[in-house]
Amino acid sequence: LLTTADGWERPVIENPSMIRYRGRLYLFYSANRWYSRHYAIGYAVCRSVRGPCHRVIHRPLLASGRRVVGPGGESAFIGPRGQLMLAYAAWPAGHVGHERRLHVATLKPRRHGRLVVVKRLRRR
C-alpha cells in the first residue's frame, strides 16, 4: 500500500494498522529503525483496504520529543466516547533501548483527512 517516500521513513515502513473512522479509511504505520530515536508514526488515507493510499502530511504524526522517544508499534481503535485513538509504544526520553512503555493518543480529524493529536496519555 505504501513504500518509503519521505526521508524520515527510510529505510523501512512496517507495522500497519488500518481503521475506518467517519467515512475515511486511515492507514497508520511505523517507519525508520525501530531501535532508534528516529522511529516514528505516520499515516495515509486509503480509498479501499487494497489502496490506493496517499499521505496527507509528509512528516510524522508522532515522533520523538522531550518526554518520549521512538514511538511506534501503533494500533488504532475507537475510544469509549467514539473518538479515534492510537495506542503505541515509546521509550522515556534518554532511555532508548530500555523498556518501552504503552502510550495512548487521542486524534481529531480535520479537513481532507488531516489528523491532529489532541491528547497524549502515558500508561505504566
XYZ file of C-alpha atoms in Angstrom:
124
model
C 0.000 0.000 0.000
C 2.933 2.342 0.705
C 6.661 2.423 0.076
C 9.179 4.732 1.726
C 8.917 8.146 0.117
C 9.807 10.734 2.734
C 13.276 10.920 4.296
C 12.037 10.304 7.837
C 10.553 6.949 6.752
C 13.760 5.359 5.466
C 14.849 2.588 5.425
C 11.553 0.793 6.194
C 7.804 1.150 6.700
C 6.239 -1.504 8.941
C 3.541 -2.373 11.455
C 0.391 -1.251 9.597
C -2.854 -0.553 11.434
C -5.946 0.341 9.398
C -9.253 1.718 10.671
C -12.367 3.305 9.180
C -13.365 6.471 11.009
C -16.031 8.978 9.975
C -16.134 7.674 6.431
C -12.358 7.669 5.886
C -10.021 4.704 5.862
C -6.809 5.543 7.755
C -3.599 3.517 7.469
C -1.173 4.126 10.344
C 2.392 2.838 10.093
C 5.757 2.913 11.849
C 8.843 3.937 9.915
C 12.643 4.162 10.202
C 14.703 1.926 12.501
C 12.674 0.617 15.474
C 15.679 0.648 17.801
C 16.451 4.343 17.310
C 15.105 7.746 18.310
C 14.232 8.274 14.620
C 11.435 5.685 14.713
C 8.095 7.470 14.261
C 4.443 7.036 13.285
C 2.883 8.280 10.061
C -0.454 7.809 8.366
C -2.162 7.806 4.990
C -5.761 7.884 3.775
C -6.829 4.984 1.565
C -9.604 4.600 -0.996
C -10.094 0.936 -0.028
C -8.291 -1.738 2.006
C -6.359 -2.548 -1.183
C -5.452 1.079 -1.890
C -4.536 3.358 -3.324
C -3.330 5.245 -0.254
C -1.895 8.754 -0.090
C -0.088 10.646 2.642
C -1.966 13.658 3.944
C 1.171 15.155 5.522
C 4.817 14.409 4.758
C 6.109 14.372 8.319
C 5.427 12.023 11.240
C 2.168 12.245 13.143
C 4.044 11.164 16.292
C 7.819 11.490 16.647
C 10.449 11.743 19.376
C 10.064 14.705 21.689
C 11.010 15.943 25.140
C 9.245 13.128 27.028
C 9.089 10.157 24.667
C 11.470 8.690 22.110
C 10.899 6.365 19.156
C 7.110 5.996 19.116
C 5.894 3.029 17.075
C 4.038 -0.262 17.138
C 0.757 1.599 16.869
C -2.743 0.184 16.964
C -5.737 2.367 16.050
C -9.073 1.972 17.844
C -12.317 3.790 18.615
C -12.437 5.100 22.185
C -15.312 4.881 24.659
C -16.729 8.239 23.549
C -16.410 7.464 19.841
C -13.088 9.253 19.408
C -10.224 7.999 17.222
C -7.378 6.782 19.404
C -3.929 5.332 18.847
C -2.087 3.049 21.271
C 1.684 2.906 20.742
C 4.947 2.073 22.469
C 7.780 4.517 23.179
C 10.817 4.863 25.394
C 11.054 7.549 28.052
C 13.386 10.324 26.831
C 17.017 9.404 27.390
C 16.320 5.663 27.661
C 16.429 4.321 24.090
C 16.940 0.576 24.120
C 15.452 0.032 27.575
C 11.884 -0.969 28.360
C 9.274 0.659 26.116
C 6.036 1.893 27.678
C 2.459 1.995 26.434
C 1.041 5.386 25.439
C -2.359 6.392 24.078
C -3.069 9.427 21.883
C -6.469 10.894 21.046
C -6.678 12.104 17.448
C -9.034 14.659 15.956
C -9.867 14.700 12.233
C -9.601 17.934 10.285
C -10.279 18.752 6.635
C -9.167 16.446 3.831
C -8.294 13.572 6.170
C -5.760 15.528 8.190
C -5.363 14.342 11.809
C -4.220 16.297 14.846
C -3.032 14.825 18.148
C -5.161 16.464 20.839
C -4.147 14.493 23.910
C -1.457 12.016 24.954
C -1.647 9.680 27.923
C 1.148 7.522 29.272
C 0.293 4.145 30.710
C 2.565 2.176 33.030
